Structure formats: C-alpha cells, structure tokens
C-alpha cells in the first residue's frame, strides 16, 4: 500500500504536487515525497508510476522522513524546476531534492529519462524511508528485479529501469524498500533511470552536485530571456516554466497537461487524457510565448502546427484534427484501464482521447490566428500558403454546419456561437495575410464567407431578451468562451452588445472571481454529473474586464485567482466550490491564460497610472 496521510480515500489531493521535467517528460512529486505520476520516455507513453490512479497497482517512488511529529513543506528552488520537499521535526530537518537533468541536446528524442533524488540533512538526525515500486505499462506488465552492488535493475519485457545508489539489501521481492539515516551535513543521492545501459552505479556527490548546478543554471538562464518585468512577475515566471516543461522539445508540440483520467468531478465520469496537443492551444501559446520574449519556443510550436496543416490539407473529411500526439500522429484511440480503480474511485480511467475525431470548427480560427501572429517571425512559404488557401476554401463550404464545440460535448452537434466566431477569425486572418503579402487568393469568396458569418453571429447568436450573445441560436444560455469575442477583434470591448453580454456572464457564471464555462443543467452536454469552475475561463474573465476598462474589478479577479493556485503556483483544469483543484494537472491552457491576463492587465494599469495628473 502507498500510504498518504492526507487527501481522499488514500489519494493525495490533485494539486498537492510539484512538477519536475526534462523537456521530454515530467514527474509529479507529492508533498510527502512521492512520485506518483511518471510516463516514459514521452509525455504520452504508458506510465511507470501511476499511483494517482491506483495506489495499489499504479506504482510509485516515495522518499519521506519517518516520525509522527514531522511537518512537511514543499517549494521550488528559486527560479528553477528543482523541487525541494522539506521534513521538519524536533529531532532534525531533512530535505528531498528532486529534478530531471536537461540533456545537452534536448531536441533529440531519447529512450532514457533520469530522475535524480537527493536526500540531505541540515539539522539533527533524520531517518528516511525509500520505497520504489515501478509498475510498467499502466501496471499491466509484470517485472523482475535484480540486485547489484550499487543498485537495482527492473526488467519488464522490452521495458527496463534501474535505481542507482542503493545497496543489494534494499531489494524487497521485486521492489525496493529500505531506510537511510543521515546526520547534519550528510547527502545521499539516488537516480531512477529508464532504459538504462550497463549495471546500476553509485551516483557520487561530485557528479550529483554538478547535475544539480547544471539544472539550476539551465532554468535560470532560460528565465533570464524573459522580457516581462511587470506586476506578478513570480506567477508569470512560474507559468512560463510550466509551459516550457510541457513543450516536447524534439517537435515543439505543447501537451495540454501531463496527466490522464484525473476527474473533473470526484467519483464522476469526466476523466479524460490530456497528454496530447490541441490545435486550439496554438494561438494562445504563440501569443503568450512571444509576449514573454520566447521566440524560439513560439516558432517551434508554429512550425509543428504548420506541419499539421500541410499534412492534412487534402482530407475531404476536414483538413485538421482537433488534437494530435506530440509526434504529429493522430492515432488517439480511447481505451479504458479497467484494472485501475481511478482517482478517488473516479471511473472510467481513460487513456487516449475519443474527442480527436470530433468536428470542432473553431480550430481553424485558432490555427490561422497563430500563423498570422507568427508571420513576422516565420513567413509562410508558397507550398504552405497553397495548403492554407485550400483549408480556407474547404471552410467556405463547411463553416455553416453544426459541430461538437470547443468543450467537446458528447450530446450532439449544435451551431455553437464560438465556432462561428473563430471561423470569422480564420477568414479575417487569411485575408490579412494575403493582402499584406500580396499572395494569390480568392479574396471575394473569402470576404463573402467572413461577412456572412459576422451577420449570423450578430443576428442568430444574439438573444435580445437575454441581451447577450448565447451559446448557440435559440437558447438563452451564455458560455464563458465568448469572453474571447473582443480579444479576437470581432466586437469592440466597449460595444453595448458586448458589455451586456459581459454582465450576463458575470451574473450567471461567475462566483467570487471563479468562472463556470457554462451551465450543464441548462445546456446538457451528454454527460452525467457536474463540474467545477474552469480556471482558464476565470483568466479570460480578467482579460474581458480589462479590455472593458473595468480595471479595479479585473485586478481583484486576477489577484483572487492567484490565491487559488497551489503551494508552488500550479493550476489544474478546474476548481470546485470547496476550493479543491480538479481535472488534469497542471494544465497548460490555464497557465497560458494567466500569462496573457497578467500582461494585458499590467499594461492597462500602467497606462492608467501614467495618465493620472501629477500631484503638486
């Protein structure tokens, strides 16, 4: 059993974790020193540690201090992705230091991942217990363990791993269970390596210290490239590091989250796999990365998205999938892991994602938006433009049809307003690129489609009784995703029609700065159960208030949202009415929106301050 002294039903709380990574995969470490989520060699590979989904069968790697009177605190080493879990008791103070060294060439995909775990004592004497129980292939593949002088090797068919730095007496069956007692000044190092070459070896103090210094230097040098110097810098920097950790360096693709099947409602069925790349994330990630000065990362993601456009432009069923694997493939068959009990009993435990084959028309707007933003950094070449023009020609004939919508509902297709808004964006940005660059295009045909969409949004999608743009024609339900309408330029942020929509969203979906994406009772989405507030939408609300000039409200809402982050500033997908973070963790889209909201609000507050008359 994997004992955690907090959480629900033996599970740690979802947000009770920090994240470490090496730009090809990540590990989540709980505040009690447990790595209970780790997939290798990539984000979307089968898990080796998955106790978050099943404490018995999922596997974990725990190092914690023994003693009933021990207090625990977890923090990041400043301006890095090095995590420190500190155990404090009257007898002594000890630390577990966790990090994943970044390779000299992180853009080269490799089969081996390394997690370094150091234990040190800064005062008194501390006894640590170390338990390492890998469970390969989502716990479906048995393994054997072999001891040697400096560690344990685990073999499971084609999969293998090694724990370096323990003695042969640490072997407990086919797992590791041992204790280590250290005194003030002592340091002991361990490394968990996947697909190792050679026998386990001792990780000497000199090499471990060098790996630590190299990792610290990598992250601090990377952060030093940020051009942001405004308010809330620490939160913005932490969010930027989350994005960097979730971007697969070999391809530039950004995963939505590193986890799978964490529930949107405890005990519910909304348990999806987010270890993939959504086209929708493109424009937000490009905007946020460029706004912080991270041009290389933005260009890499634009190139990845552009490759998807070129590959599938001729598909008669639709030029783009809504999501892809990080290598660009689109095989995301949804499977259920029946042998896992699920987080706090939340089942089914889904891996893969069946929504990949849905029709979601908004993705064309997001794809064109990201390409338009990136034009000045990576102009579209002739072959790419021909493919892009082909996509817009397809959209001319297909924008006016029902789709599953941005929230990937499973209750049937509708004429979702946001899909129309983003189709308008697709044509608008395509026209801009063509005119600015003098590229060949059927301008009249695209303009006619753009204008027809505009008329539909401002007539059919506007509910005069509700005085708001609604989720789809014929309903009176509002949807938080329409908060992006002024952001994409379809309406002025001070237009009376927009301001009344903003008020309607505030009245129906906002509670203490937290924003629900829509009301599933009023607008059934084909799934049972409820969900929490959507943190992405909470930051969208800040952006909308900012653009509307309601800066005091925006600042309150933004700073209130900052208080809902976890102990190291990370956000899951949702926050429930009790303040629990729910859903996959941490979510890139939430951190993208945090960055964008912070940049916009900081600039608006600075502008207001500079416009005030000087006091005499």
Coordinates of C-alpha atoms in Angstrom, one line a residue, residues 286-607:
X286 CA 2.2 31.6 -29.5
X287 CA 0.8 34.9 -28.2
X288 CA 2.0 34.2 -24.6
X289 CA 5.4 32.9 -25.5
X290 CA 6.1 35.8 -27.9
X291 CA 4.8 38.3 -25.4
X292 CA 7.4 37.0 -22.9
X293 CA 10.2 37.1 -25.5
X294 CA 10.4 33.3 -26.0
X295 CA 10.6 33.4 -29.8
X296 CA 12.3 30.1 -30.2
X297 CA 9.6 28.2 -28.4
X298 CA 6.8 30.0 -30.2
X299 CA 8.4 29.4 -33.6
X300 CA 8.8 25.7 -32.8
X301 CA 5.1 25.3 -31.9
X302 CA 4.1 27.3 -35.0
X303 CA 6.2 25.0 -37.2
X304 CA 4.6 22.0 -35.6
X305 CA 1.1 23.4 -36.2
X306 CA 2.0 24.4 -39.8
X307 CA 3.2 20.8 -40.5
X308 CA -0.2 19.5 -39.5
X309 CA -1.8 21.9 -41.9
X310 CA 0.4 20.8 -44.8
X311 CA -0.1 17.1 -44.0
X312 CA -3.9 17.0 -43.9
X313 CA -5.0 19.8 -46.2
X314 CA -6.3 17.4 -48.8
X315 CA -8.5 15.4 -46.4
X316 CA -12.1 15.6 -47.7
X317 CA -13.5 14.8 -44.2
X318 CA -11.8 18.0 -42.9
X319 CA -8.3 19.3 -43.2
X320 CA -7.4 19.3 -39.5
X321 CA -7.9 17.1 -36.5
X322 CA -8.6 18.9 -33.2
X323 CA -5.6 17.2 -31.5
X324 CA -2.6 15.2 -32.2
X325 CA 0.1 13.2 -30.5
X326 CA 3.3 15.1 -29.8
X327 CA 5.0 13.5 -32.8
X328 CA 2.2 14.7 -35.1
X329 CA 0.4 11.4 -35.5
X330 CA -3.4 11.3 -34.9
X331 CA -3.9 7.8 -33.5
X332 CA -5.6 8.6 -30.2
X333 CA -7.8 5.6 -29.8
X334 CA -9.6 5.9 -26.4
X335 CA -9.2 2.9 -24.1
X336 CA -10.4 2.2 -20.6
X337 CA -8.0 0.9 -18.0
X338 CA -10.4 -1.4 -16.2
X339 CA -7.8 -2.7 -13.7
X340 CA -7.3 0.8 -12.2
X341 CA -9.7 2.0 -9.5
X342 CA -9.3 5.6 -10.7
X343 CA -8.5 8.7 -8.7
X344 CA -10.7 8.5 -5.5
X345 CA -12.9 6.0 -7.3
X346 CA -13.5 8.1 -10.4
X347 CA -14.1 5.8 -13.3
X348 CA -13.7 5.1 -16.2
X349 CA -10.0 5.6 -16.3
X350 CA -9.5 6.8 -19.9
X351 CA -6.3 6.9 -21.9
X352 CA -6.3 8.1 -25.5
X353 CA -9.0 10.6 -26.4
X354 CA -12.1 9.8 -28.5
X355 CA -12.8 13.5 -29.0
X356 CA -9.9 13.6 -31.5
X357 CA -12.4 12.7 -34.3
X358 CA -14.9 15.4 -33.4
X359 CA -15.8 18.3 -35.7
X360 CA -14.8 21.5 -33.9
X361 CA -14.9 24.4 -36.3
X362 CA -13.2 26.8 -34.0
X363 CA -9.8 25.2 -34.5
X364 CA -9.5 26.8 -37.9
X365 CA -9.6 30.3 -36.4
X366 CA -7.0 29.3 -33.8
X367 CA -4.7 27.8 -36.4
X368 CA -4.9 30.9 -38.6
X369 CA -4.5 33.2 -35.7
X370 CA -1.3 31.6 -34.6
X371 CA 0.0 31.6 -38.2
X372 CA -0.9 35.3 -38.6
X373 CA 0.8 36.2 -35.3
X374 CA 3.9 34.3 -36.3
X375 CA 4.1 35.7 -39.9
X376 CA 6.7 38.3 -38.9
X377 CA 8.9 35.6 -37.4
X378 CA 8.3 32.7 -39.8
X379 CA 6.6 33.8 -43.1
X380 CA 4.5 31.2 -44.8
X381 CA 6.2 29.8 -48.0
X382 CA 4.5 29.1 -51.2
X383 CA 3.7 25.4 -50.6
X384 CA 2.4 26.2 -47.2
X385 CA 0.2 29.1 -48.5
X386 CA -1.3 26.8 -51.1
X387 CA -2.3 24.3 -48.4
X388 CA -3.6 27.1 -46.2
X389 CA -5.7 28.5 -49.0
X390 CA -7.1 25.1 -49.6
X391 CA -8.2 24.9 -46.0
X392 CA -10.0 28.2 -46.2
X393 CA -11.6 27.1 -49.5
X394 CA -12.9 24.0 -47.6
X395 CA -14.1 26.2 -44.7
X396 CA -16.1 28.4 -47.2
X397 CA -18.2 25.3 -47.9
X398 CA -18.3 23.9 -44.3
X399 CA -18.5 26.7 -41.7
X400 CA -22.3 26.8 -41.6
X401 CA -22.9 23.4 -40.1
X402 CA -23.3 22.1 -36.5
X403 CA -20.3 20.9 -34.6
X404 CA -19.4 19.5 -31.2
X405 CA -18.0 22.8 -30.0
X406 CA -15.0 24.0 -28.0
X407 CA -15.9 22.0 -24.9
X408 CA -16.0 18.7 -26.8
X409 CA -19.5 17.9 -25.7
X410 CA -20.9 14.4 -26.4
X411 CA -24.5 15.4 -26.5
X412 CA -24.9 16.0 -30.3
X413 CA -23.8 18.8 -32.6
X414 CA -25.1 22.3 -32.5
X415 CA -24.5 25.7 -34.2
X416 CA -22.1 26.8 -31.5
X417 CA -21.5 30.6 -31.5
X418 CA -17.8 30.2 -30.7
X419 CA -17.3 28.0 -33.7
X420 CA -18.8 30.8 -35.8
X421 CA -16.7 33.5 -34.2
X422 CA -13.5 31.5 -34.9
X423 CA -14.5 30.8 -38.5
X424 CA -14.8 34.5 -38.9
X425 CA -11.3 34.8 -37.4
X426 CA -10.0 32.2 -39.9
X427 CA -11.2 34.2 -42.9
X428 CA -10.2 37.5 -41.4
X429 CA -6.6 36.4 -40.7
X430 CA -6.4 34.6 -44.1
X431 CA -7.4 37.8 -45.9
X432 CA -4.9 39.9 -43.9
X433 CA -2.0 37.6 -44.7
X434 CA -3.0 37.5 -48.4
X435 CA -3.3 41.3 -48.7
X436 CA -0.2 42.1 -46.6
X437 CA 1.9 39.7 -48.5
X438 CA 0.3 40.1 -51.9
X439 CA -0.4 36.3 -52.0
X440 CA -2.8 34.8 -54.5
X441 CA -6.3 34.1 -53.0
X442 CA -10.0 34.2 -53.9
X443 CA -10.4 37.3 -51.8
X444 CA -14.0 37.9 -52.9
X445 CA -15.1 34.4 -51.9
X446 CA -13.4 34.6 -48.5
X447 CA -14.7 38.0 -47.8
X448 CA -18.3 36.9 -48.6
X449 CA -17.9 34.0 -46.2
X450 CA -16.4 36.2 -43.5
X451 CA -19.2 38.8 -43.8
X452 CA -21.9 36.1 -43.8
X453 CA -20.5 34.7 -40.5
X454 CA -20.5 38.2 -39.0
X455 CA -24.1 38.7 -39.9
X456 CA -25.1 35.3 -38.4
X457 CA -23.3 35.9 -35.1
X458 CA -24.9 39.4 -34.7
X459 CA -28.4 38.2 -35.5
X460 CA -29.0 34.5 -34.8
X461 CA -26.4 34.2 -32.0
X462 CA -27.7 37.3 -30.2
X463 CA -30.6 36.8 -27.8
X464 CA -32.4 40.2 -27.5
X465 CA -34.4 39.0 -24.4
X466 CA -31.2 37.8 -22.7
X467 CA -29.3 40.8 -24.1
X468 CA -26.3 38.6 -24.7
X469 CA -24.5 36.5 -27.3
X470 CA -25.6 33.0 -26.3
X471 CA -24.0 29.5 -26.6
X472 CA -25.9 28.7 -29.8
X473 CA -29.0 30.1 -31.6
X474 CA -32.3 29.5 -29.9
X475 CA -31.0 29.2 -26.3
X476 CA -30.7 31.7 -23.5
X477 CA -27.7 30.0 -22.0
X478 CA -24.4 32.1 -22.0
X479 CA -21.0 30.5 -22.5
X480 CA -17.8 31.8 -21.0
X481 CA -15.8 31.0 -24.1
X482 CA -17.5 34.1 -25.8
X483 CA -15.3 36.1 -23.4
X484 CA -12.8 35.9 -26.3
X485 CA -15.0 37.7 -28.7
X486 CA -13.4 41.2 -28.2
X487 CA -10.0 39.6 -27.9
X488 CA -10.1 38.3 -31.4
X489 CA -11.4 41.6 -32.7
X490 CA -14.9 40.7 -33.7
X491 CA -16.5 43.2 -31.4
X492 CA -15.3 46.3 -29.6
X493 CA -14.8 45.6 -25.8
X494 CA -16.9 48.7 -25.1
X495 CA -19.8 47.9 -27.5
X496 CA -23.1 48.0 -25.6
X497 CA -24.0 44.5 -27.0
X498 CA -20.7 43.2 -25.6
X499 CA -21.0 44.9 -22.2
X500 CA -24.4 43.5 -21.7
X501 CA -23.1 40.0 -22.6
X502 CA -20.2 40.5 -20.1
X503 CA -22.8 41.4 -17.4
X504 CA -24.8 38.3 -18.3
X505 CA -21.8 36.1 -17.9
X506 CA -20.9 37.8 -14.6
X507 CA -24.4 37.2 -13.3
X508 CA -24.8 33.6 -14.4
X509 CA -21.4 32.0 -14.4
X510 CA -19.1 34.0 -12.0
X511 CA -18.7 33.3 -8.3
X512 CA -16.0 35.1 -6.3
X513 CA -13.9 35.6 -9.5
X514 CA -14.2 31.9 -10.4
X515 CA -16.0 31.3 -13.7
X516 CA -18.0 28.3 -14.8
X517 CA -17.7 27.6 -18.6
X518 CA -21.4 27.1 -19.0
X519 CA -24.4 25.7 -17.1
X520 CA -24.7 22.0 -18.0
X521 CA -28.2 21.8 -16.4
X522 CA -29.5 24.4 -18.7
X523 CA -27.4 23.2 -21.7
X524 CA -26.9 19.4 -21.4
X525 CA -23.6 18.2 -22.8
X526 CA -24.4 14.5 -23.0
X527 CA -22.5 13.6 -19.8
X528 CA -23.8 13.0 -16.3
X529 CA -22.6 14.9 -13.2
X530 CA -21.4 18.4 -12.5
X531 CA -18.0 20.1 -12.7
X532 CA -16.1 22.9 -11.0
X533 CA -15.3 26.4 -12.2
X534 CA -12.9 26.5 -15.2
X535 CA -9.7 28.3 -14.3
X536 CA -9.0 29.1 -18.0
X537 CA -12.3 31.0 -18.2
X538 CA -11.5 32.8 -14.9
X539 CA -8.5 34.3 -16.6
X540 CA -10.5 35.0 -19.7
X541 CA -12.9 37.0 -17.5
X542 CA -10.0 39.1 -16.2
X543 CA -9.0 39.8 -19.8
X544 CA -12.5 40.8 -20.7
X545 CA -12.9 43.1 -17.7
X546 CA -9.5 44.7 -18.6
X547 CA -10.5 45.4 -22.2
X548 CA -13.8 46.8 -21.0
X549 CA -11.9 49.3 -18.8
X550 CA -13.1 47.8 -15.6
X551 CA -9.6 47.7 -14.2
X552 CA -10.4 47.5 -10.4
X553 CA -12.7 44.5 -11.0
X554 CA -10.1 42.9 -13.2
X555 CA -7.3 43.4 -10.7
X556 CA -9.5 42.0 -7.9
X557 CA -10.5 39.0 -10.0
X558 CA -6.9 38.3 -11.1
X559 CA -5.3 38.5 -7.7
X560 CA -8.1 36.5 -6.2
X561 CA -7.4 33.8 -8.8
X562 CA -3.7 33.8 -7.7
X563 CA -4.8 32.8 -4.2
X564 CA -6.3 29.6 -5.7
X565 CA -3.0 28.3 -7.1
X566 CA -1.4 25.5 -5.2
X567 CA 1.5 25.9 -2.9
X568 CA 4.0 26.2 -5.7
X569 CA 1.8 28.3 -8.1
X570 CA 0.4 25.5 -10.3
X571 CA -3.2 25.1 -11.5
X572 CA -5.3 22.1 -12.6
X573 CA -8.1 22.5 -15.0
X574 CA -10.9 23.3 -12.5
X575 CA -11.6 24.5 -9.0
X576 CA -14.7 23.1 -7.2
X577 CA -16.9 25.1 -4.7
X578 CA -14.7 24.0 -1.8
X579 CA -11.5 25.3 -3.4
X580 CA -10.2 21.8 -4.5
X581 CA -8.4 21.7 -7.8
X582 CA -9.8 19.1 -10.1
X583 CA -9.0 17.7 -13.5
X584 CA -5.7 17.1 -15.2
X585 CA -2.7 18.9 -13.6
X586 CA -1.1 21.2 -14.3
X587 CA -3.0 22.5 -17.3
X588 CA -1.0 24.4 -19.9
X589 CA -4.1 26.3 -21.1
X590 CA -4.7 27.8 -17.6
X591 CA -1.1 29.0 -17.4
X592 CA -1.2 30.4 -20.9
X593 CA -4.3 32.4 -19.9
X594 CA -2.7 33.5 -16.7
X595 CA 0.3 34.9 -18.6
X596 CA -2.0 36.7 -21.1
X597 CA -4.2 38.1 -18.4
X598 CA -1.2 39.4 -16.4
X599 CA 0.4 41.0 -19.4
X600 CA -2.8 42.8 -20.5
X601 CA -3.8 43.9 -17.1
X602 CA -0.3 45.1 -16.1
X603 CA -0.2 47.2 -19.3
X604 CA -3.6 48.7 -18.6
X605 CA -2.8 49.5 -15.0
X606 CA 0.5 51.1 -16.1
X607 CA -1.4 53.1 -18.7

